[in-house]
Coordinates of C-alpha atoms and ligand atoms in Angstrom, one line a residue:
X614 CA 0.0 0.0 0.0
X615 CA 1.5 3.3 -1.0
X616 CA 1.7 5.8 1.8
X617 CA 0.9 9.5 1.0
X618 CA 3.8 11.6 0.0
X619 CA 4.7 14.2 2.5
X620 CA 6.9 17.2 2.1
X621 CA 9.9 17.6 4.5
X622 CA 12.5 20.3 4.8
X623 CA 15.6 18.4 3.8
X624 CA 18.3 21.0 4.7
X625 CA 16.7 21.5 8.1
X626 CA 16.5 17.7 8.8
X627 CA 20.1 17.2 7.7
X628 CA 21.3 20.1 9.9
X629 CA 19.5 18.6 12.9
X630 CA 20.9 15.1 12.0
X631 CA 24.4 16.4 12.0
X632 CA 23.9 18.5 15.2
X633 CA 22.2 15.8 17.3
X634 CA 21.9 12.3 15.8
X635 CA 24.7 9.7 15.8
X636 CA 23.6 7.2 13.2
X637 CA 24.9 3.6 13.4
X638 CA 28.1 2.3 11.8
X639 CA 29.2 5.7 10.4
X640 CA 32.3 7.8 10.1
X641 CA 31.0 11.0 11.7
X642 CA 33.7 13.2 10.2
X643 CA 32.9 11.9 6.7
X644 CA 29.2 12.4 7.4
X645 CA 29.9 16.1 8.2
X646 CA 32.0 16.5 5.0
X647 CA 29.1 14.9 3.0
X648 CA 26.6 17.4 4.5
X649 CA 24.5 14.8 6.3
X650 CA 22.8 11.4 6.1
X651 CA 20.8 10.1 3.2
X652 CA 17.2 10.6 4.6
X653 CA 14.8 7.9 3.6
X654 CA 11.1 8.9 3.8
X655 CA 8.9 6.1 2.5
X656 CA 8.9 2.6 0.9
X657 CA 6.6 0.3 -1.0
X658 CA 7.1 -3.3 -2.3
X659 CA 10.8 -3.6 -3.1
X660 CA 11.5 0.1 -3.4
X661 CA 12.2 3.0 -1.1
X662 CA 12.4 6.7 -1.7
X663 CA 14.7 9.3 -0.3
X664 CA 13.8 12.9 0.7
X665 CA 14.5 14.1 -2.8
X666 CA 11.9 11.7 -4.2
X667 CA 14.6 9.5 -5.8
X668 CA 13.5 5.8 -6.0
X669 CA 15.9 3.0 -5.2
X670 CA 15.3 -0.7 -5.7
X671 CA 16.2 -2.2 -2.3
X672 CA 18.7 -4.9 -3.1
X673 CA 19.4 -5.3 0.6
X674 CA 15.8 -5.7 2.0
X675 CA 16.7 -2.9 4.4
X676 CA 19.4 -4.5 6.4
X677 CA 18.8 -8.1 5.3
X678 CA 15.4 -8.1 6.9
X679 CA 12.4 -6.8 4.9
X680 CA 11.5 -10.3 3.5
X681 CA 7.8 -9.6 2.7
X682 CA 8.5 -6.2 1.3
X683 CA 7.4 -2.7 2.4
X684 CA 3.9 -1.3 2.7
X685 CA 2.2 -4.4 4.1
X686 CA -1.2 -3.2 5.5
X687 CA -1.8 -6.6 7.2
X688 CA 1.2 -6.0 9.4
X689 CA 0.2 -2.4 10.3
X690 CA -3.3 -3.7 11.1
X691 CA -2.2 -6.4 13.6
X692 CA 0.2 -3.9 15.3
X693 CA -2.7 -1.4 15.6
X694 CA -5.1 -4.0 17.0
X695 CA -2.6 -5.4 19.4
X696 CA -1.6 -2.0 20.7
X697 CA -5.3 -1.4 21.5
X698 CA -5.8 -4.8 23.2
X699 CA -2.5 -5.1 25.0
X700 CA 0.3 -2.8 24.0
X701 CA 2.7 -4.1 26.5
X702 CA 3.2 -6.5 29.3
X703 CA 6.4 -8.2 30.4
X704 CA 7.2 -11.9 30.5
X705 CA 9.1 -11.8 33.8
X706 CA 8.2 -13.9 36.8
X707 CA 6.0 -16.6 35.2
X708 CA 4.0 -14.4 32.9
X709 CA 3.1 -14.7 29.2
X710 CA 0.8 -13.0 26.7
X711 CA -1.2 -14.4 23.9
X712 CA 0.9 -13.4 20.8
X713 CA 4.1 -14.6 22.6
X714 CA 2.7 -18.0 23.3
X715 CA 1.3 -18.3 19.8
X716 CA 4.5 -17.2 18.1
X717 CA 6.6 -19.6 20.2
X718 CA 4.4 -22.5 19.1
X719 CA 4.5 -21.4 15.5
X720 CA 8.3 -21.1 15.5
X721 CA 8.6 -24.5 17.2
X722 CA 6.3 -25.9 14.4
X723 CA 8.5 -24.6 11.6
X724 CA 11.8 -25.4 13.3
X725 CA 10.8 -29.0 13.8
X726 CA 13.0 -31.7 15.2
X727 CA 14.5 -31.0 18.6
X728 CA 14.4 -27.1 18.3
X729 CA 11.2 -26.7 20.3
X730 CA 11.8 -24.0 22.9
X731 CA 11.9 -20.2 22.2
X732 CA 13.3 -17.3 24.2
X733 CA 12.3 -13.9 22.8
X734 CA 14.5 -10.8 22.7
X735 CA 14.4 -7.5 20.7
X736 CA 17.5 -7.8 18.4
X737 CA 19.9 -10.3 16.9
X738 CA 22.6 -9.1 19.3
X739 CA 20.4 -9.9 22.2
X740 CA 19.5 -13.3 20.8
X741 CA 23.2 -14.0 20.7
X742 CA 23.7 -12.7 24.3
X743 CA 20.8 -15.0 25.5
X744 CA 22.4 -17.9 23.6
X745 CA 25.8 -17.3 25.3
X746 CA 24.3 -17.0 28.8
X747 CA 22.2 -20.1 28.3
X748 CA 25.2 -22.2 27.0
X749 CA 27.5 -21.1 29.8
X750 CA 24.7 -21.9 32.4
X751 CA 23.9 -25.2 30.7
X752 CA 27.5 -26.4 31.1
X753 CA 27.7 -25.1 34.7
X754 CA 24.5 -27.1 35.5
X755 CA 26.1 -30.2 34.0
X756 CA 29.1 -29.8 36.3
X757 CA 31.4 -28.6 33.6
X758 CA 31.9 -24.9 34.3
X759 CA 35.3 -25.0 32.7
X760 CA 33.7 -25.3 29.3
X761 CA 34.0 -21.6 28.6
X762 CA 35.5 -21.3 25.2
X763 CA 33.4 -20.3 22.2
X764 CA 34.8 -20.9 18.8
X765 CA 33.6 -18.6 16.0
X766 CA 35.1 -17.5 12.7
X767 CA 37.0 -14.6 11.2
X768 CA 34.6 -12.1 9.6
X769 CA 31.7 -13.7 11.3
X770 CA 29.0 -11.2 12.5
X771 CA 27.1 -11.8 15.7
X772 CA 26.0 -8.3 16.6
X773 CA 27.2 -5.1 18.1
X774 CA 26.8 -5.6 21.9
X775 CA 30.0 -6.2 23.8
X776 CA 29.5 -10.0 23.4
X777 CA 28.4 -9.8 19.8
X778 CA 31.5 -7.7 18.8
X779 CA 33.7 -10.1 20.7
X780 CA 32.2 -13.3 19.3
X781 CA 32.1 -11.8 15.8
X782 CA 35.4 -11.9 13.8
X783 CA 35.4 -8.4 12.4
X784 CA 38.8 -6.9 13.1
X785 CA 37.4 -3.4 12.9
X786 CA 34.9 -4.1 15.7
X787 CA 37.7 -5.4 18.0
X788 CA 39.7 -2.2 17.5
X789 CA 37.3 -0.2 19.8
X790 CA 37.5 -2.4 22.9
X791 CA 40.0 -5.2 22.2
X792 CA 37.5 -8.1 22.3
X793 CA 36.6 -7.7 26.0
X794 CA 34.8 -11.1 26.5
X795 CA 37.1 -13.9 27.7
X796 CA 37.7 -17.2 26.0
X797 CA 36.6 -16.5 22.4
X798 CA 38.7 -18.0 19.6
X799 CA 38.4 -17.3 15.9
X800 CA 39.1 -19.8 13.1
X801 CA 39.3 -19.2 9.4
X802 CA 36.1 -18.5 7.4
X803 CA 35.2 -20.9 4.6
X804 CA 35.9 -18.2 2.0
X805 CA 37.4 -20.1 -0.9
X806 CA 37.7 -17.2 -3.4
X807 CA 39.7 -15.2 -0.9
X808 CA 41.6 -17.8 1.0
X809 CA 41.9 -20.9 -1.2
X810 CA 41.8 -19.5 -4.8
X811 CA 44.4 -22.0 -6.1
X812 CA 43.0 -25.0 -4.2
X813 CA 40.4 -27.5 -5.2
X814 CA 37.1 -27.1 -3.4
X815 CA 37.8 -30.4 -1.6
X816 CA 41.3 -29.5 -0.4
X817 CA 40.0 -26.1 0.8
X818 CA 37.1 -27.7 2.6
X819 CA 39.4 -30.1 4.3
X820 CA 41.5 -27.2 5.5
X821 CA 38.6 -25.1 6.7
X822 CA 37.1 -28.0 8.6
X823 CA 40.5 -29.1 10.1
X824 CA 40.9 -25.5 11.5
X825 CA 38.0 -26.3 13.9
X826 CA 39.5 -29.6 15.1
X827 CA 42.9 -28.0 15.5
X828 CA 41.5 -25.2 17.5
X829 CA 39.5 -27.6 19.7
X830 CA 42.7 -29.7 20.4
X831 CA 44.7 -26.5 21.0
X832 CA 42.2 -25.2 23.6
X833 CA 41.5 -28.6 25.0
X834 CA 38.2 -30.2 24.0
X835 CA 36.9 -30.2 27.6
X836 CA 37.3 -26.4 27.7
X837 CA 35.1 -25.7 24.7
X838 CA 31.4 -24.7 25.2
X839 CA 30.2 -24.3 21.6
X840 CA 31.0 -23.6 18.0
X841 CA 29.0 -20.7 16.6
X842 CA 28.6 -19.9 12.9
X843 CA 26.3 -18.4 10.4
X844 CA 25.1 -21.0 7.8
X845 CA 26.1 -18.4 5.2
X846 CA 28.2 -15.5 6.6
X847 CA 26.2 -12.4 5.7
X848 CA 28.0 -9.2 6.8
X849 CA 31.3 -11.0 6.4
X850 CA 30.7 -10.9 2.6
X851 CA 28.1 -13.5 1.8
X852 CA 30.4 -16.4 2.3
X853 CA 28.8 -19.6 0.9
X854 CA 30.6 -22.6 2.3
X855 CA 32.2 -25.3 0.1
X856 CA 30.3 -28.5 -0.5
X857 CA 30.3 -30.7 2.6
X858 CA 31.6 -28.1 5.0
X859 CA 28.7 -28.0 7.5
X860 CA 28.0 -31.7 8.0
X861 CA 31.7 -32.1 8.7
X862 CA 31.7 -29.2 11.1
X863 CA 28.8 -30.8 12.9
X864 CA 30.6 -34.2 13.0
X865 CA 33.5 -32.5 14.7
X866 CA 31.3 -30.9 17.3
X867 CA 29.6 -34.2 18.0
X868 CA 33.0 -36.0 18.2
X869 CA 34.1 -33.7 21.0
X870 CA 30.7 -33.2 22.7
X871 CA 30.6 -29.5 21.8
X872 CA 27.3 -27.6 21.2
X873 CA 26.6 -26.5 17.7
X874 CA 25.0 -23.0 17.4
X875 CA 23.9 -21.6 14.1
X876 CA 23.4 -17.8 14.0
X877 CA 20.5 -17.7 11.6
X878 CA 19.8 -14.0 12.0
X879 CA 20.1 -13.5 8.2
X880 CA 19.4 -17.0 6.9
X881 CA 16.3 -17.7 9.1
X882 CA 12.8 -17.6 7.7
X883 CA 13.3 -18.3 4.1
X884 CA 16.4 -16.5 2.8
X885 CA 18.2 -19.7 1.5
X886 CA 15.0 -21.3 0.0
X887 CA 14.3 -23.3 3.2
X888 CA 12.9 -22.1 6.5
X889 CA 16.4 -22.1 7.9
X890 CA 20.0 -22.2 6.6
X891 CA 20.8 -25.2 8.7
X892 CA 18.2 -27.1 6.8
X893 CA 19.8 -26.0 3.5
X894 CA 23.1 -27.4 4.8
X895 CA 21.6 -30.5 6.4
X896 CA 22.8 -30.0 10.0
X897 CA 21.0 -30.2 13.3
X898 CA 22.2 -27.5 15.6
X899 CA 21.5 -27.4 19.4
X900 CA 20.6 -23.7 19.3
X901 CA 19.7 -21.2 16.6
X902 CA 19.6 -17.5 16.9
X903 CA 17.1 -15.7 14.7
X904 CA 15.9 -12.1 14.1
X905 CA 15.7 -9.9 11.1
X906 CA 13.2 -11.7 8.8
X907 CA 11.2 -12.9 11.8
X908 CA 9.2 -9.7 11.6
X909 CA 10.5 -8.5 8.2
X910 CA 11.9 -5.6 10.2
X911 CA 8.4 -4.2 10.9
X912 CA 8.9 -4.5 14.7
X913 CA 12.1 -5.3 16.7
X914 CA 12.1 -9.0 17.8
X915 CA 14.5 -11.9 17.9
X916 CA 14.2 -15.5 19.0
X917 CA 16.8 -17.8 20.5
X918 CA 15.6 -21.3 19.7
X919 CA 17.0 -24.2 21.8
X920 CA 16.8 -27.9 21.8
X921 CA 14.6 -30.0 24.1
X922 CA 17.8 -31.4 25.7
X923 CA 19.0 -28.0 26.7
X924 CA 15.5 -26.9 27.8
X925 CA 15.3 -30.0 29.9
X926 CA 18.6 -29.3 31.7
X927 CA 17.4 -25.7 32.4
X928 CA 14.1 -27.0 33.7
X929 CA 15.3 -29.8 35.8
X930 CA 18.5 -28.4 37.3
X931 CA 18.4 -24.6 36.7
X932 CA 16.1 -23.0 39.2
X933 CA 15.6 -19.4 38.2
X934 CA 17.1 -18.6 34.8
X935 CA 18.1 -15.1 35.8
X936 CA 17.9 -13.6 32.4
X937 CA 15.4 -11.5 30.4
X938 CA 14.7 -8.2 28.8
X939 CA 12.0 -5.7 29.4
X940 CA 10.8 -6.3 25.9
X941 CA 11.2 -10.1 25.8
X942 CA 8.0 -11.4 24.2
X943 CA 6.7 -7.9 23.4
X944 CA 3.1 -8.5 22.4
X945 CA 3.1 -6.1 19.5
X946 CA 6.3 -7.5 18.0
X947 CA 5.1 -11.0 18.5
X948 CA 1.8 -10.3 16.8
X949 CA 3.5 -8.7 13.9
X950 CA 6.0 -11.6 13.6
X951 CA 3.2 -14.1 13.7
X952 CA 1.4 -12.4 10.8
X953 CA 4.7 -12.0 8.9
X954 CA 5.3 -15.8 9.1
X955 CA 1.7 -16.3 7.9
X956 CA 2.4 -14.1 4.9
X957 CA 5.6 -16.0 4.1
X958 CA 3.5 -19.2 4.2
X959 CA 0.4 -18.0 2.4
X960 CA 2.3 -16.5 -0.4
X961 CA 4.6 -19.5 -0.7
X962 CA 7.6 -17.2 -0.7
X963 CA 10.1 -19.9 0.3
X964 CA 8.9 -22.2 -2.5
X965 CA 9.1 -19.2 -4.9
X966 CA 12.8 -18.7 -3.9
X967 CA 13.6 -22.3 -4.3
X968 CA 12.1 -23.0 -7.7
X969 CA 11.7 -19.6 -9.3
X970 CA 13.6 -16.5 -8.1
X971 CA 16.6 -18.2 -6.6
X972 CA 17.5 -20.0 -9.8
X973 CA 16.6 -16.9 -11.8
X974 CA 19.0 -14.8 -9.8
X975 CA 21.8 -17.4 -10.1
X976 CA 21.3 -17.4 -13.9
X977 CA 21.2 -13.6 -14.2
X978 CA 24.4 -13.4 -12.1
X979 CA 26.1 -16.0 -14.3
X980 CA 25.8 -13.5 -17.1
X981 CA 28.2 -11.2 -15.2
X982 CA 30.9 -13.9 -15.1
X983 CA 32.3 -12.9 -18.5
X984 CA 32.7 -9.2 -17.4
X985 CA 36.5 -8.5 -17.1
X986 CA 36.0 -7.0 -13.6
X987 CA 34.2 -10.0 -12.2
X988 CA 36.2 -12.7 -10.5
X989 CA 33.3 -14.7 -9.1
X990 CA 29.5 -14.6 -8.6
X991 CA 27.9 -16.7 -5.9
X992 CA 24.4 -17.1 -4.5
X993 CA 22.1 -19.3 -2.5
X994 CA 18.4 -18.6 -2.6
X995 CA 18.1 -14.8 -2.5
X996 CA 21.5 -13.9 -1.1
X997 CA 24.4 -13.2 -3.4
X998 CA 27.8 -11.6 -4.0
X999 CA 29.8 -10.4 -7.0
X1000 CA 33.6 -10.3 -6.5
X1001 CA 35.4 -7.4 -8.2
X1002 CA 38.9 -8.1 -9.4
X1003 CA 41.6 -6.1 -11.3
X1004 CA 42.7 -9.0 -13.6
X1005 CA 40.3 -11.4 -15.2
X1006 CA 40.7 -15.0 -14.0
X1007 CA 42.4 -14.0 -10.8
X1008 CA 41.5 -12.8 -7.3
X1009 CA 43.8 -9.8 -7.6
X1010 CA 42.4 -6.5 -6.3
X1011 CA 42.6 -2.9 -7.5
X1012 CA 45.3 -1.0 -5.7
X1013 CA 46.8 -4.4 -4.6
X1014 CA 44.6 -4.4 -1.5
X1015 CA 41.1 -5.6 -0.6
X1016 CA 38.5 -3.0 0.1
X1017 CA 39.3 -0.2 -2.3
X1018 CA 37.1 -1.1 -5.3
X1019 CA 34.0 -2.3 -3.4
X1020 CA 32.9 1.1 -2.1
X1021 CA 33.4 2.8 -5.5
X1022 CA 31.2 0.3 -7.3
X1023 CA 28.6 0.3 -4.5
X1024 CA 28.3 4.1 -4.7
X1025 CA 27.9 3.9 -8.4
X1026 CA 25.1 1.3 -8.0
X1027 CA 23.4 3.6 -5.4
X1028 CA 23.6 6.6 -7.7
X1029 CA 22.0 4.4 -10.4
X1030 CA 19.0 3.6 -8.2
X1031 CA 20.1 0.3 -6.7
X1032 CA 20.8 -0.2 -3.0
X1033 CA 23.5 -2.8 -2.5
X1034 CA 26.3 -3.2 0.0
X1035 CA 30.0 -3.2 -0.8
X1036 CA 31.8 -5.6 1.6
X1037 CA 35.5 -5.4 0.9
X1038 CA 35.6 -6.0 -2.9
X1039 CA 32.3 -7.7 -3.3
X1040 CA 28.9 -6.3 -4.1
X1041 CA 26.4 -8.0 -2.0
X1042 CA 22.6 -8.5 -2.5
X1043 CA 19.8 -9.7 -0.2
X1044 CA 16.6 -8.4 -1.8
X1045 CA 13.1 -8.8 -0.4
X1046 CA 11.7 -12.3 -0.9
X1047 CA 8.8 -10.9 -2.9
X1048 CA 11.2 -9.7 -5.7
X1049 CA 10.0 -10.3 -9.2
X1050 CA 12.1 -11.5 -12.2
X1051 CA 12.0 -8.0 -13.9
X1052 CA 13.4 -6.5 -10.7
X1053 CA 16.2 -9.1 -10.6
X1054 CA 17.0 -8.1 -14.2
X1055 CA 17.2 -4.5 -13.1
X1056 CA 19.5 -5.4 -10.2
X1057 CA 21.9 -7.4 -12.3
X1058 CA 21.8 -4.9 -15.2
X1059 CA 22.5 -2.0 -12.9
X1060 CA 25.5 -3.8 -11.4
X1061 CA 26.9 -4.4 -14.9
X1062 CA 26.4 -0.8 -15.9
X1063 CA 27.9 0.4 -12.7
X1064 CA 31.0 -1.8 -13.1
X1065 CA 31.5 -0.2 -16.6
X1066 CA 31.0 3.3 -15.3
X1067 CA 33.3 2.8 -12.3
X1068 CA 36.1 1.3 -14.4
X1069 CA 38.1 4.5 -15.1
X1070 CA 38.0 5.3 -11.4
X1071 CA 39.1 1.8 -10.4
X1072 CA 42.1 2.0 -12.7
X1073 CA 43.1 5.2 -11.0
X1074 CA 43.2 3.6 -7.5
Ligands
LIG420 C1 22.4 -8.6 12.0 C2 23.0 -9.8 12.7 C3 23.1 -9.8 14.1 C4 22.8 -8.7 15.0 O1 21.4 -8.4 14.9 P1 21.0 -6.9 15.5 O2 19.5 -7.0 15.4 O3 21.6 -5.9 14.6 O4 21.4 -6.8 16.9 C5 23.6 -11.0 14.6 N1 24.0 -12.0 13.8 C6 23.9 -12.0 12.5 C7 24.3 -13.2 11.7 C8 23.4 -10.9 11.9 O5 23.4 -10.8 10.5

């Protein structure tokens, strides 16, 4: 549903933004030099508009979250009705509300298997914090408090709280506070194009999997609490693991009795063409963390989903689980998420990705492979990346260093009306799950055109 167009005073808003607002993940000096933030005013379907009235196709579904697209009146309606019936009540001290109970049951139904118990939070970062506290407590209750070490991966992203930034493997995030949480170890990411260009897929996979076993043995298996990884690393550059990686990672976790945690904050609720990324990669984690597409971004909510085994230990041995947020199980967010999952089901969005738009995106991207600046294209379902290289057939980078070409091509795409992200030297896409084939064509054509336009600039790096 298209919202009415309103007129705003752009220069005044930008002035106030610079004077008072600290937007997320920004270089504030650069922002001042640019004269202020891009101000987005409205959105509909797969597009959004900025304050100048310029339209963008949203190739990122907001921030990997707006699965069902913008302008969904059904979601606005359930939020409105829930605010009137019960806008807020907490879930502390043995209390629940109707949407929270219904959503937990719904999530347990689609998770299937042993993932039957749901703890609600407001953000992906909080879902990860909840997971961490639960895992540490679980091992303590089992009489193994020394199992403290969490193993995650370089360039993994697990949020922006103190724990999330520590558990994540982004060097830049560690610079601020030097990874303050104890006993977190990072191993290599399964990024064949960047780290194993000259290896066979099998040899590279062996090495990436062995890295986990080596780390476990180095730390001492009895000290390790869990391995945590995104089925597909999102913010780390849409890293699609080599064939066989995940089942072998799971086998190592089982061999040493270590919990397997999948951070499904991006993959969850359809992105890969299944309900969850771990289903795509055929593993059975003990815990998954989910957020983003759970409500398609319409209301803040996340879910930490745990196995019956873990829930049983908490129940039988735990006493009070001294953990929770003011907004855990927020009735409005839960009602919106429930309706969002219904839309995903009723419109068969996951089936559409699997049989229609996912393969169509893969084919469209394949047409970029012959472009001299493209080193690799990769996708799974509706998440994708295009690697920019300086020499065809290699993984060499402009300026001899990763991260210089990506922002230039990204900015050219944005100027051409396509919102994508540049992660190091790849252009990354994660469009709404309702995207149509003609919009996929626009996305891929705009990337091709932007590569051509940016070329002279890239040569000058
Ligand atoms: C976005 C993200 C998070 C953090 O979610 P927030 O809602 O931003 O706190 C955690 N893990 C993964 C895999 C993510 O992509």
